[in-house]
């Protein structure tokens, strides 16, 4: 543990109406009710103000706007003493179809936020992804660590890598007070239905057949979104400036086995799904070595039983159809147009 501990009074959470941003806001308001939170969110197709529903509002404000808007960002950063950037375009399939918004929000948006933080001396935390490191083979004993080279594969992950490099350069050249977290695949409530686990759950609720890409053997290292939030807070308050910390809960699974667990929860046969064409450039495997975060900051995941977390997530989608119904229709139309 480090002796210095930074407790912010007012955090600007960019992208706080998305899956991870809204979970982080819920975490901060619950665990640190004295901390004021401003959410800045453009409310893209992936942002939903309902994701903040039920969070006590006394210390919480939503500003609808774009992280690329330098004037707005400057004003909001001036009011805060910390910025956590969860705002991004986040879906690989969309990035293959049209990379433009990924360049805008992920690269230009990050530049706008960090430059505002630089000018005002405000602490910045960058929420990034393990995908910047590319892929591992199925039999590689290595897991990603903070010293691995960046080898992004997709338009999405290349823009995330670009944004990480901007943060690192601003930290070194201008002394930006910054940290970066690189997390593995998240699951849990409020995840957009375009992503693997919610897509399959909601298709099964609708009586449809899930869609599995390629040979189904691609491996992801799953972490519950609550554990991601506790890691981000730990890094923001205790992390060493200029450092990157990888976040993962040691839960590698291939897509076929996750899908079969979901099928079984619905009482469906294990082969009751469609094989569909593979994602171009599809990364084979991600795996995280989170020992730096555990050793230096004392972080540990709480949701260590992936099957139990998956079961709770299925129950959440069963109970919250009103939250996903419209997005499901739009998402499946988009997938059909993209040929998935
Ligand atoms: P999400 O797509 O659910 O939410 C993104 C949010 O950002 C939305 O509310 C959207 O409206 C907002 N946004 C997008 N562009 C914006 C802009 N220009 N200005 C303001 N707001 C904008 O994404 P998520 O899954 O919550 O991911 C959040 C962050 O975590 C991203 O940086 C992503 O790369 C990273 N990450 C995600 C995962 C995962 O498994 N979901 C894993 C590791 C890292
Ligand atoms: O219908 C599907 N069928 C399928 O087989 C979908 C949507 C996905 N897949 C496969 C592709 C991947 O191997 O499932 C795996 C997970 O896919 P996604 O949910 O799209 O996630 P991934 O591409 O791994 O990226 C996610 O984790 C890292 C997030 O979307 C990123 O934002 C994060 O950085």
mmCIF file of C-alpha atoms and ligand atoms in Angstrom:
data_model
loop_
_atom_site.group_PDB
_atom_site.id
_atom_site.type_symbol
_atom_site.label_atom_id
_atom_site.label_comp_id
_atom_site.label_asym_id
_atom_site.label_seq_id
_atom_site.Cartn_x
_atom_site.Cartn_y
_atom_site.Cartn_z
ATOM 1 C CA UNK A 1 0.000 0.000 0.000
ATOM 2 C CA UNK A 2 1.132 3.577 -0.662
ATOM 3 C CA UNK A 3 1.192 6.244 1.974
ATOM 4 C CA UNK A 4 -0.278 8.956 -0.193
ATOM 5 C CA UNK A 5 -4.006 8.727 -0.683
ATOM 6 C CA UNK A 6 -5.862 11.166 -2.897
ATOM 7 C CA UNK A 7 -9.564 11.487 -2.063
ATOM 8 C CA UNK A 8 -11.261 13.700 -4.626
ATOM 9 C CA UNK A 9 -14.079 16.045 -3.625
ATOM 10 C CA UNK A 10 -15.654 16.283 -7.069
ATOM 11 C CA UNK A 11 -15.212 13.698 -9.838
ATOM 12 C CA UNK A 12 -16.163 14.268 -13.462
ATOM 13 C CA UNK A 13 -17.125 10.879 -14.920
ATOM 14 C CA UNK A 14 -17.109 11.082 -18.715
ATOM 15 C CA UNK A 15 -19.337 8.399 -20.238
ATOM 16 C CA UNK A 16 -21.192 7.928 -16.941
ATOM 17 C CA UNK A 17 -24.400 6.840 -18.711
ATOM 18 C CA UNK A 18 -22.709 3.796 -20.246
ATOM 19 C CA UNK A 19 -22.307 0.330 -18.753
ATOM 20 C CA UNK A 20 -19.056 0.791 -16.841
ATOM 21 C CA UNK A 21 -19.367 4.546 -16.232
ATOM 22 C CA UNK A 22 -22.785 4.190 -14.588
ATOM 23 C CA UNK A 23 -21.543 1.306 -12.446
ATOM 24 C CA UNK A 24 -18.611 3.469 -11.334
ATOM 25 C CA UNK A 25 -20.962 6.340 -10.471
ATOM 26 C CA UNK A 26 -23.121 3.949 -8.423
ATOM 27 C CA UNK A 27 -19.981 2.691 -6.667
ATOM 28 C CA UNK A 28 -18.719 6.194 -5.809
ATOM 29 C CA UNK A 29 -22.097 7.445 -4.548
ATOM 30 C CA UNK A 30 -22.555 4.295 -2.430
ATOM 31 C CA UNK A 31 -19.048 4.027 -0.993
ATOM 32 C CA UNK A 32 -18.117 7.729 -0.849
ATOM 33 C CA UNK A 33 -21.346 9.716 -0.490
ATOM 34 C CA UNK A 34 -19.470 12.953 0.300
ATOM 35 C CA UNK A 35 -17.856 12.991 -3.145
ATOM 36 C CA UNK A 36 -19.751 15.073 -5.721
ATOM 37 C CA UNK A 37 -20.110 13.453 -9.147
ATOM 38 C CA UNK A 38 -20.756 15.149 -12.468
ATOM 39 C CA UNK A 39 -21.500 12.885 -15.417
ATOM 40 C CA UNK A 40 -20.668 14.172 -18.888
ATOM 41 C CA UNK A 41 -22.247 11.969 -21.550
ATOM 42 C CA UNK A 42 -23.204 12.478 -25.172
ATOM 43 C CA UNK A 43 -25.991 9.869 -24.886
ATOM 44 C CA UNK A 44 -24.986 7.970 -27.997
ATOM 45 C CA UNK A 45 -26.943 4.797 -28.810
ATOM 46 C CA UNK A 46 -24.926 3.184 -25.937
ATOM 47 C CA UNK A 47 -25.638 5.865 -23.327
ATOM 48 C CA UNK A 48 -28.854 5.744 -21.323
ATOM 49 C CA UNK A 49 -29.737 8.109 -18.441
ATOM 50 C CA UNK A 50 -31.829 5.256 -16.997
ATOM 51 C CA UNK A 51 -28.527 3.586 -16.142
ATOM 52 C CA UNK A 52 -28.271 6.151 -13.328
ATOM 53 C CA UNK A 53 -31.774 5.465 -12.029
ATOM 54 C CA UNK A 54 -32.018 4.653 -8.341
ATOM 55 C CA UNK A 55 -28.742 6.411 -7.513
ATOM 56 C CA UNK A 56 -29.314 9.075 -4.832
ATOM 57 C CA UNK A 57 -29.188 12.407 -6.652
ATOM 58 C CA UNK A 58 -28.124 14.988 -4.040
ATOM 59 C CA UNK A 59 -24.475 14.894 -5.072
ATOM 60 C CA UNK A 60 -24.964 13.803 -8.681
ATOM 61 C CA UNK A 61 -25.447 15.890 -11.825
ATOM 62 C CA UNK A 62 -25.816 14.830 -15.488
ATOM 63 C CA UNK A 63 -24.543 17.125 -18.239
ATOM 64 C CA UNK A 64 -25.392 15.984 -21.758
ATOM 65 C CA UNK A 65 -22.508 16.836 -24.067
ATOM 66 C CA UNK A 66 -19.535 15.636 -26.084
ATOM 67 C CA UNK A 67 -16.029 15.073 -24.686
ATOM 68 C CA UNK A 68 -14.770 16.591 -27.965
ATOM 69 C CA UNK A 69 -16.399 19.940 -27.029
ATOM 70 C CA UNK A 70 -13.345 21.784 -25.647
ATOM 71 C CA UNK A 71 -15.306 24.736 -24.271
ATOM 72 C CA UNK A 72 -17.756 22.549 -22.304
ATOM 73 C CA UNK A 73 -15.016 20.165 -21.174
ATOM 74 C CA UNK A 74 -12.891 23.106 -19.980
ATOM 75 C CA UNK A 75 -15.740 24.451 -17.858
ATOM 76 C CA UNK A 76 -16.557 21.089 -16.269
ATOM 77 C CA UNK A 77 -12.922 20.135 -15.647
ATOM 78 C CA UNK A 78 -12.410 23.499 -13.879
ATOM 79 C CA UNK A 79 -15.122 22.527 -11.359
ATOM 80 C CA UNK A 80 -13.693 19.062 -10.624
ATOM 81 C CA UNK A 81 -10.546 17.806 -8.926
ATOM 82 C CA UNK A 82 -10.530 14.457 -10.775
ATOM 83 C CA UNK A 83 -11.678 13.177 -14.154
ATOM 84 C CA UNK A 84 -12.366 9.510 -14.957
ATOM 85 C CA UNK A 85 -12.800 8.872 -18.653
ATOM 86 C CA UNK A 86 -15.225 6.033 -19.439
ATOM 87 C CA UNK A 87 -16.551 7.759 -22.572
ATOM 88 C CA UNK A 88 -15.759 5.885 -25.756
ATOM 89 C CA UNK A 89 -17.125 4.021 -28.705
ATOM 90 C CA UNK A 90 -16.671 0.464 -27.458
ATOM 91 C CA UNK A 91 -17.934 -2.191 -29.836
ATOM 92 C CA UNK A 92 -15.474 -3.988 -32.110
ATOM 93 C CA UNK A 93 -18.092 -4.970 -34.701
ATOM 94 C CA UNK A 94 -19.247 -1.361 -35.063
ATOM 95 C CA UNK A 95 -15.658 -0.188 -35.452
ATOM 96 C CA UNK A 96 -15.157 -2.576 -38.371
ATOM 97 C CA UNK A 97 -18.318 -1.273 -40.000
ATOM 98 C CA UNK A 98 -17.543 2.444 -39.479
ATOM 99 C CA UNK A 99 -14.366 3.529 -37.655
ATOM 100 C CA UNK A 100 -15.060 7.277 -37.851
ATOM 101 C CA UNK A 101 -16.824 7.805 -34.485
ATOM 102 C CA UNK A 102 -14.070 5.740 -32.835
ATOM 103 C CA UNK A 103 -11.442 8.189 -34.065
ATOM 104 C CA UNK A 104 -13.551 11.118 -32.867
ATOM 105 C CA UNK A 105 -14.608 9.982 -29.395
ATOM 106 C CA UNK A 106 -11.699 7.737 -28.446
ATOM 107 C CA UNK A 107 -8.790 9.772 -29.815
ATOM 108 C CA UNK A 108 -9.946 13.372 -30.198
ATOM 109 C CA UNK A 109 -12.190 13.080 -27.108
ATOM 110 C CA UNK A 110 -9.316 11.805 -24.956
ATOM 111 C CA UNK A 111 -7.070 14.585 -26.248
ATOM 112 C CA UNK A 112 -9.701 17.175 -25.325
ATOM 113 C CA UNK A 113 -10.080 15.812 -21.784
ATOM 114 C CA UNK A 114 -6.386 15.435 -21.014
ATOM 115 C CA UNK A 115 -5.523 18.842 -22.399
ATOM 116 C CA UNK A 116 -8.181 20.426 -20.194
ATOM 117 C CA UNK A 117 -6.757 18.511 -17.191
ATOM 118 C CA UNK A 118 -3.207 19.565 -18.092
ATOM 119 C CA UNK A 119 -4.141 23.256 -18.266
ATOM 120 C CA UNK A 120 -5.916 23.125 -14.894
ATOM 121 C CA UNK A 121 -3.693 20.645 -13.027
ATOM 122 C CA UNK A 122 -6.584 18.191 -12.555
ATOM 123 C CA UNK A 123 -6.026 14.476 -11.826
ATOM 124 C CA UNK A 124 -6.988 12.217 -14.779
ATOM 125 C CA UNK A 125 -7.750 8.498 -14.873
ATOM 126 C CA UNK A 126 -8.062 6.745 -18.213
ATOM 127 C CA UNK A 127 -10.273 3.640 -18.461
ATOM 128 C CA UNK A 128 -8.745 1.417 -21.112
ATOM 129 C CA UNK A 129 -8.745 -2.205 -22.194
ATOM 130 C CA UNK A 130 -6.603 -5.330 -22.419
ATOM 131 C CA UNK A 131 -7.322 -5.326 -26.177
ATOM 132 C CA UNK A 132 -4.481 -2.835 -26.747
ATOM 133 C CA UNK A 133 -2.081 -5.794 -26.303
ATOM 134 C CA UNK A 134 -3.579 -7.763 -29.199
ATOM 135 C CA UNK A 135 -4.116 -11.488 -28.802
ATOM 136 C CA UNK A 136 -2.566 -14.552 -27.189
ATOM 137 C CA UNK A 137 -2.652 -18.049 -28.637
ATOM 138 C CA UNK A 138 -4.777 -20.605 -26.800
ATOM 139 C CA UNK A 139 -1.756 -22.499 -25.449
ATOM 140 C CA UNK A 140 0.441 -19.491 -24.542
ATOM 141 C CA UNK A 141 1.335 -19.626 -20.808
ATOM 142 C CA UNK A 142 1.796 -15.837 -20.872
ATOM 143 C CA UNK A 143 -0.878 -13.460 -19.592
ATOM 144 C CA UNK A 144 -0.828 -9.746 -20.472
ATOM 145 C CA UNK A 145 1.138 -7.513 -18.126
ATOM 146 C CA UNK A 146 1.867 -3.779 -18.066
ATOM 147 C CA UNK A 147 5.218 -4.179 -19.862
ATOM 148 C CA UNK A 148 3.812 -5.963 -22.913
ATOM 149 C CA UNK A 149 4.030 -4.150 -26.255
ATOM 150 C CA UNK A 150 0.918 -2.629 -27.797
ATOM 151 C CA UNK A 151 -0.371 -4.708 -30.747
ATOM 152 C CA UNK A 152 -4.012 -3.725 -31.267
ATOM 153 C CA UNK A 153 -5.956 -5.630 -33.924
ATOM 154 C CA UNK A 154 -9.196 -3.771 -34.591
ATOM 155 C CA UNK A 155 -10.155 -0.187 -35.401
ATOM 156 C CA UNK A 156 -11.657 -0.075 -31.858
ATOM 157 C CA UNK A 157 -8.568 -1.355 -30.044
ATOM 158 C CA UNK A 158 -6.213 0.750 -32.150
ATOM 159 C CA UNK A 159 -8.060 3.914 -31.129
ATOM 160 C CA UNK A 160 -7.937 2.811 -27.482
ATOM 161 C CA UNK A 161 -4.187 2.206 -27.864
ATOM 162 C CA UNK A 162 -3.810 5.646 -29.446
ATOM 163 C CA UNK A 163 -5.645 7.236 -26.529
ATOM 164 C CA UNK A 164 -3.426 5.426 -23.993
ATOM 165 C CA UNK A 165 -0.338 6.714 -25.796
ATOM 166 C CA UNK A 166 -1.660 10.271 -25.690
ATOM 167 C CA UNK A 167 -2.170 9.954 -21.921
ATOM 168 C CA UNK A 168 1.349 8.585 -21.439
ATOM 169 C CA UNK A 169 2.868 11.369 -23.548
ATOM 170 C CA UNK A 170 0.914 14.059 -21.669
ATOM 171 C CA UNK A 171 2.075 12.572 -18.364
ATOM 172 C CA UNK A 172 5.708 12.534 -19.399
ATOM 173 C CA UNK A 173 5.913 15.812 -21.321
ATOM 174 C CA UNK A 174 3.526 18.003 -19.344
ATOM 175 C CA UNK A 175 3.441 16.213 -16.002
ATOM 176 C CA UNK A 176 -0.267 15.374 -16.413
ATOM 177 C CA UNK A 177 -1.313 13.672 -13.165
ATOM 178 C CA UNK A 178 -2.580 10.546 -14.865
ATOM 179 C CA UNK A 179 -3.094 6.805 -14.445
ATOM 180 C CA UNK A 180 -4.415 4.176 -16.871
ATOM 181 C CA UNK A 181 -6.325 0.959 -16.184
ATOM 182 C CA UNK A 182 -6.479 -1.848 -18.746
ATOM 183 C CA UNK A 183 -9.360 -4.139 -17.944
ATOM 184 C CA UNK A 184 -10.529 -7.433 -19.389
ATOM 185 C CA UNK A 185 -14.079 -8.232 -20.599
ATOM 186 C CA UNK A 186 -16.752 -6.977 -18.187
ATOM 187 C CA UNK A 187 -20.176 -8.505 -17.553
ATOM 188 C CA UNK A 188 -23.082 -7.546 -15.315
ATOM 189 C CA UNK A 189 -26.276 -5.468 -15.323
ATOM 190 C CA UNK A 190 -26.812 -2.526 -17.700
ATOM 191 C CA UNK A 191 -24.442 -3.854 -20.396
ATOM 192 C CA UNK A 192 -25.603 -2.923 -23.885
ATOM 193 C CA UNK A 193 -27.323 -5.777 -25.743
ATOM 194 C CA UNK A 194 -24.827 -5.584 -28.617
ATOM 195 C CA UNK A 195 -22.188 -7.285 -26.417
ATOM 196 C CA UNK A 196 -21.791 -11.081 -26.291
ATOM 197 C CA UNK A 197 -23.378 -12.063 -22.953
ATOM 198 C CA UNK A 198 -26.412 -9.701 -23.031
ATOM 199 C CA UNK A 199 -26.985 -10.428 -26.722
ATOM 200 C CA UNK A 200 -27.264 -14.163 -26.085
ATOM 201 C CA UNK A 201 -29.367 -13.780 -22.931
ATOM 202 C CA UNK A 202 -31.872 -11.430 -24.568
ATOM 203 C CA UNK A 203 -32.089 -13.579 -27.712
ATOM 204 C CA UNK A 204 -32.959 -16.579 -25.530
ATOM 205 C CA UNK A 205 -35.577 -14.576 -23.624
ATOM 206 C CA UNK A 206 -37.069 -13.810 -27.047
ATOM 207 C CA UNK A 207 -36.985 -17.480 -28.019
ATOM 208 C CA UNK A 208 -34.333 -16.824 -30.695
ATOM 209 C CA UNK A 209 -31.154 -18.810 -31.357
ATOM 210 C CA UNK A 210 -27.873 -17.247 -30.122
ATOM 211 C CA UNK A 211 -25.140 -16.477 -32.666
ATOM 212 C CA UNK A 212 -21.607 -17.740 -32.162
ATOM 213 C CA UNK A 213 -18.721 -16.341 -34.227
ATOM 214 C CA UNK A 214 -16.065 -18.515 -35.878
ATOM 215 C CA UNK A 215 -15.324 -21.786 -34.077
ATOM 216 C CA UNK A 216 -16.430 -20.513 -30.637
ATOM 217 C CA UNK A 217 -13.005 -21.238 -29.121
ATOM 218 C CA UNK A 218 -12.008 -17.569 -28.642
ATOM 219 C CA UNK A 219 -11.188 -16.972 -24.977
ATOM 220 C CA UNK A 220 -12.117 -13.920 -22.892
ATOM 221 C CA UNK A 221 -11.066 -13.231 -19.282
ATOM 222 C CA UNK A 222 -14.322 -12.229 -17.578
ATOM 223 C CA UNK A 223 -14.664 -9.777 -14.700
ATOM 224 C CA UNK A 224 -17.799 -8.508 -12.986
ATOM 225 C CA UNK A 225 -18.280 -4.789 -13.580
ATOM 226 C CA UNK A 226 -18.459 -4.107 -9.787
ATOM 227 C CA UNK A 227 -14.890 -5.376 -9.471
ATOM 228 C CA UNK A 228 -13.789 -3.102 -12.304
ATOM 229 C CA UNK A 229 -15.279 -0.111 -10.461
ATOM 230 C CA UNK A 230 -13.481 -0.916 -7.203
ATOM 231 C CA UNK A 231 -10.226 -1.239 -9.149
ATOM 232 C CA UNK A 232 -10.685 2.125 -10.882
ATOM 233 C CA UNK A 233 -11.402 3.827 -7.555
ATOM 234 C CA UNK A 234 -8.343 2.170 -6.006
ATOM 235 C CA UNK A 235 -6.108 3.334 -8.836
ATOM 236 C CA UNK A 236 -7.543 6.870 -8.784
ATOM 237 C CA UNK A 237 -6.990 7.254 -5.055
ATOM 238 C CA UNK A 238 -3.867 5.145 -4.401
ATOM 239 C CA UNK A 239 -2.220 4.557 -7.777
ATOM 240 C CA UNK A 240 1.208 5.895 -8.689
ATOM 241 C CA UNK A 241 1.032 8.756 -11.166
ATOM 242 C CA UNK A 242 2.149 7.859 -14.673
ATOM 243 C CA UNK A 243 1.463 4.147 -14.123
ATOM 244 C CA UNK A 244 -0.739 1.636 -15.910
ATOM 245 C CA UNK A 245 -2.515 -1.116 -13.940
ATOM 246 C CA UNK A 246 -4.101 -4.151 -15.576
ATOM 247 C CA UNK A 247 -7.416 -5.338 -14.107
ATOM 248 C CA UNK A 248 -8.686 -8.907 -14.334
ATOM 249 C CA UNK A 249 -10.292 -11.546 -12.145
ATOM 250 C CA UNK A 250 -8.608 -14.671 -13.537
ATOM 251 C CA UNK A 251 -11.711 -16.081 -15.196
ATOM 252 C CA UNK A 252 -10.750 -17.269 -18.672
ATOM 253 C CA UNK A 253 -13.551 -18.979 -20.594
ATOM 254 C CA UNK A 254 -14.079 -19.757 -24.254
ATOM 255 C CA UNK A 255 -17.190 -18.348 -25.903
ATOM 256 C CA UNK A 256 -18.709 -21.770 -26.543
ATOM 257 C CA UNK A 257 -18.569 -22.716 -22.851
ATOM 258 C CA UNK A 258 -20.093 -19.374 -21.764
ATOM 259 C CA UNK A 259 -22.860 -19.780 -24.324
ATOM 260 C CA UNK A 260 -23.555 -23.334 -23.153
ATOM 261 C CA UNK A 261 -23.864 -22.110 -19.556
ATOM 262 C CA UNK A 262 -26.417 -19.527 -20.696
ATOM 263 C CA UNK A 263 -28.306 -22.093 -22.793
ATOM 264 C CA UNK A 264 -28.450 -24.427 -19.814
ATOM 265 C CA UNK A 265 -29.888 -21.650 -17.585
ATOM 266 C CA UNK A 266 -32.739 -21.382 -20.111
ATOM 267 C CA UNK A 267 -33.245 -25.152 -20.262
ATOM 268 C CA UNK A 268 -32.198 -25.180 -23.913
ATOM 269 C CA UNK A 269 -30.098 -27.870 -25.597
ATOM 270 C CA UNK A 270 -26.361 -27.237 -25.718
ATOM 271 C CA UNK A 271 -26.319 -27.001 -29.527
ATOM 272 C CA UNK A 272 -29.392 -24.795 -29.842
ATOM 273 C CA UNK A 273 -27.520 -21.889 -31.452
ATOM 274 C CA UNK A 274 -26.292 -20.757 -34.901
ATOM 275 C CA UNK A 275 -22.683 -20.666 -35.995
ATOM 276 C CA UNK A 276 -22.171 -17.413 -37.912
ATOM 277 C CA UNK A 277 -19.297 -15.979 -39.901
ATOM 278 C CA UNK A 278 -16.299 -14.863 -37.893
ATOM 279 C CA UNK A 279 -15.456 -11.270 -36.998
ATOM 280 C CA UNK A 280 -12.638 -10.035 -39.288
ATOM 281 C CA UNK A 281 -9.369 -9.792 -37.314
ATOM 282 C CA UNK A 282 -11.016 -11.576 -34.350
ATOM 283 C CA UNK A 283 -8.581 -11.781 -31.401
ATOM 284 C CA UNK A 284 -8.122 -15.385 -30.250
ATOM 285 C CA UNK A 285 -7.533 -14.965 -26.554
ATOM 286 C CA UNK A 286 -7.112 -12.343 -23.832
ATOM 287 C CA UNK A 287 -5.707 -13.126 -20.372
ATOM 288 C CA UNK A 288 -4.701 -10.685 -17.650
ATOM 289 C CA UNK A 289 -1.979 -10.779 -15.028
ATOM 290 C CA UNK A 290 -3.354 -8.371 -12.392
ATOM 291 C CA UNK A 291 -0.571 -8.972 -9.861
ATOM 292 C CA UNK A 292 0.712 -5.359 -9.955
ATOM 293 C CA UNK A 293 -2.716 -4.036 -8.930
ATOM 294 C CA UNK A 294 -3.094 -6.706 -6.240
ATOM 295 C CA UNK A 295 0.441 -6.280 -4.883
ATOM 296 C CA UNK A 296 0.709 -2.480 -4.949
ATOM 297 C CA UNK A 297 -2.846 -1.386 -4.166
ATOM 298 C CA UNK A 298 -4.272 -4.356 -2.275
ATOM 299 C CA UNK A 299 -7.179 -4.729 -4.736
ATOM 300 C CA UNK A 300 -9.056 -7.999 -4.958
ATOM 301 C CA UNK A 301 -12.146 -9.031 -6.897
ATOM 302 C CA UNK A 302 -15.244 -9.912 -4.889
ATOM 303 C CA UNK A 303 -17.153 -11.733 -7.648
ATOM 304 C CA UNK A 304 -14.820 -14.705 -7.988
ATOM 305 C CA UNK A 305 -17.542 -17.205 -8.961
ATOM 306 C CA UNK A 306 -18.178 -16.486 -12.655
ATOM 307 C CA UNK A 307 -21.124 -18.916 -12.900
ATOM 308 C CA UNK A 308 -22.904 -17.229 -9.969
ATOM 309 C CA UNK A 309 -22.291 -13.771 -11.487
ATOM 310 C CA UNK A 310 -23.550 -14.985 -14.860
ATOM 311 C CA UNK A 311 -26.697 -16.427 -13.249
ATOM 312 C CA UNK A 312 -27.411 -13.081 -11.485
ATOM 313 C CA UNK A 313 -26.847 -11.254 -14.767
ATOM 314 C CA UNK A 314 -29.339 -13.523 -16.549
ATOM 315 C CA UNK A 315 -31.869 -12.795 -13.797
ATOM 316 C CA UNK A 316 -31.274 -9.049 -14.181
ATOM 317 C CA UNK A 317 -32.040 -9.148 -17.933
ATOM 318 C CA UNK A 318 -35.117 -11.308 -17.264
ATOM 319 C CA UNK A 319 -36.391 -8.711 -14.777
ATOM 320 C CA UNK A 320 -35.520 -5.605 -16.785
ATOM 321 C CA UNK A 321 -36.945 -6.182 -20.235
ATOM 322 C CA UNK A 322 -38.187 -2.576 -20.382
ATOM 323 C CA UNK A 323 -34.577 -1.396 -20.152
ATOM 324 C CA UNK A 324 -33.323 -3.379 -23.182
ATOM 325 C CA UNK A 325 -36.324 -3.930 -25.452
ATOM 326 C CA UNK A 326 -35.881 -0.940 -27.811
ATOM 327 C CA UNK A 327 -32.094 -1.314 -27.959
ATOM 328 C CA UNK A 328 -32.498 -5.011 -28.794
ATOM 329 C CA UNK A 329 -34.620 -4.240 -31.849
ATOM 330 C CA UNK A 330 -32.169 -1.577 -33.075
ATOM 331 C CA UNK A 331 -29.130 -3.752 -32.350
ATOM 332 C CA UNK A 332 -30.370 -6.827 -34.184
ATOM 333 C CA UNK A 333 -31.301 -4.639 -37.176
ATOM 334 C CA UNK A 334 -27.754 -3.241 -37.121
ATOM 335 C CA UNK A 335 -26.239 -6.752 -36.911
ATOM 336 C CA UNK A 336 -28.399 -7.881 -39.823
ATOM 337 C CA UNK A 337 -27.240 -4.891 -41.887
ATOM 338 C CA UNK A 338 -23.600 -5.692 -41.026
ATOM 339 C CA UNK A 339 -24.093 -9.335 -42.043
ATOM 340 C CA UNK A 340 -23.564 -10.868 -38.539
HETATM 341 P P1 LIG B 1 -20.503 1.742 -23.338
HETATM 342 O O1 LIG B 1 -20.494 1.690 -24.817
HETATM 343 O O2 LIG B 1 -21.511 0.956 -22.566
HETATM 344 O O3 LIG B 1 -20.641 3.261 -22.852
HETATM 345 C C1 LIG B 1 -19.928 4.320 -23.408
HETATM 346 C C2 LIG B 1 -20.534 5.618 -22.917
HETATM 347 O O4 LIG B 1 -19.758 6.709 -23.446
HETATM 348 C C3 LIG B 1 -21.973 5.844 -23.365
HETATM 349 O O5 LIG B 1 -22.752 6.326 -22.291
HETATM 350 C C4 LIG B 1 -21.856 6.892 -24.467
HETATM 351 O O6 LIG B 1 -23.002 7.707 -24.600
HETATM 352 C C5 LIG B 1 -20.646 7.677 -23.974
HETATM 353 N N1 LIG B 1 -19.934 8.395 -25.052
HETATM 354 C C6 LIG B 1 -19.464 7.889 -26.213
HETATM 355 N N2 LIG B 1 -18.871 8.840 -26.939
HETATM 356 C C7 LIG B 1 -18.958 9.985 -26.207
HETATM 357 C C8 LIG B 1 -18.533 11.316 -26.433
HETATM 358 N N3 LIG B 1 -17.895 11.666 -27.546
HETATM 359 N N4 LIG B 1 -18.765 12.230 -25.482
HETATM 360 C C9 LIG B 1 -19.420 11.890 -24.331
HETATM 361 N N5 LIG B 1 -19.860 10.655 -24.078
HETATM 362 C C10 LIG B 1 -19.638 9.705 -25.006
HETATM 363 O O7 LIG B 1 -19.025 1.346 -22.913
HETATM 364 P P2 LIG B 1 -18.482 0.574 -21.632
HETATM 365 O O8 LIG B 1 -18.532 -0.875 -21.891
HETATM 366 O O9 LIG B 1 -19.106 1.146 -20.431
HETATM 367 O O10 LIG B 1 -16.932 1.008 -21.697
HETATM 368 C C11 LIG B 1 -16.454 2.130 -20.986
HETATM 369 C C12 LIG B 1 -14.949 2.190 -21.108
HETATM 370 O O11 LIG B 1 -14.392 0.991 -20.597
HETATM 371 C C13 LIG B 1 -14.458 2.309 -22.552
HETATM 372 O O12 LIG B 1 -13.340 3.160 -22.572
HETATM 373 C C14 LIG B 1 -14.034 0.894 -22.910
HETATM 374 O O13 LIG B 1 -13.006 0.899 -23.873
HETATM 375 C C15 LIG B 1 -13.518 0.409 -21.569
HETATM 376 N N6 LIG B 1 -13.545 -1.057 -21.376
HETATM 377 C C16 LIG B 1 -14.710 -1.759 -21.555
HETATM 378 C C17 LIG B 1 -14.730 -3.125 -21.331
HETATM 379 C C18 LIG B 1 -15.986 -3.947 -21.495
HETATM 380 O O14 LIG B 1 -15.925 -5.170 -21.411
HETATM 381 N N7 LIG B 1 -17.145 -3.349 -21.696
HETATM 382 C C19 LIG B 1 -13.556 -3.776 -20.938
HETATM 383 C C20 LIG B 1 -12.393 -3.034 -20.767
HETATM 384 C C21 LIG B 1 -12.404 -1.669 -20.983
HETATM 385 O O1 LIG B 2 -23.025 -12.328 -31.108
HETATM 386 C C1 LIG B 2 -21.833 -12.496 -30.781
HETATM 387 N N1 LIG B 2 -21.249 -13.716 -30.918
HETATM 388 C C2 LIG B 2 -19.971 -13.989 -30.585
HETATM 389 O O2 LIG B 2 -19.502 -15.114 -30.735
HETATM 390 C C3 LIG B 2 -21.027 -11.416 -30.229
HETATM 391 C C4 LIG B 2 -21.617 -10.043 -30.048
HETATM 392 C C5 LIG B 2 -19.732 -11.702 -29.874
HETATM 393 N N2 LIG B 2 -19.193 -12.929 -30.051
HETATM 394 C C6 LIG B 2 -17.817 -13.210 -29.601
HETATM 395 C C7 LIG B 2 -16.758 -12.228 -30.063
HETATM 396 C C8 LIG B 2 -15.772 -12.238 -28.907
HETATM 397 O O3 LIG B 2 -14.875 -13.328 -29.045
HETATM 398 O O4 LIG B 2 -17.833 -13.068 -28.166
HETATM 399 C C9 LIG B 2 -16.632 -12.473 -27.678
HETATM 400 C C10 LIG B 2 -16.969 -11.208 -26.913
HETATM 401 O O5 LIG B 2 -17.443 -10.254 -27.850
HETATM 402 P P1 LIG B 2 -17.834 -8.767 -27.431
HETATM 403 O O6 LIG B 2 -18.865 -8.795 -26.360
HETATM 404 O O7 LIG B 2 -18.115 -8.003 -28.672
HETATM 405 O O8 LIG B 2 -16.504 -8.264 -26.689
HETATM 406 P P2 LIG B 2 -14.982 -8.092 -27.186
HETATM 407 O O9 LIG B 2 -14.899 -7.930 -28.657
HETATM 408 O O10 LIG B 2 -14.188 -9.185 -26.554
HETATM 409 O O11 LIG B 2 -14.641 -6.665 -26.508
HETATM 410 C C11 LIG B 2 -15.124 -6.365 -25.173
HETATM 411 O O12 LIG B 2 -14.124 -6.490 -24.221
HETATM 412 C C12 LIG B 2 -13.090 -5.540 -24.229
HETATM 413 C C13 LIG B 2 -15.703 -4.949 -25.114
HETATM 414 O O13 LIG B 2 -16.724 -4.828 -26.086
HETATM 415 C C14 LIG B 2 -14.641 -3.906 -25.298
HETATM 416 O O14 LIG B 2 -15.196 -2.607 -25.147
HETATM 417 C C15 LIG B 2 -13.588 -4.118 -24.254
HETATM 418 O O15 LIG B 2 -12.524 -3.254 -24.474
#
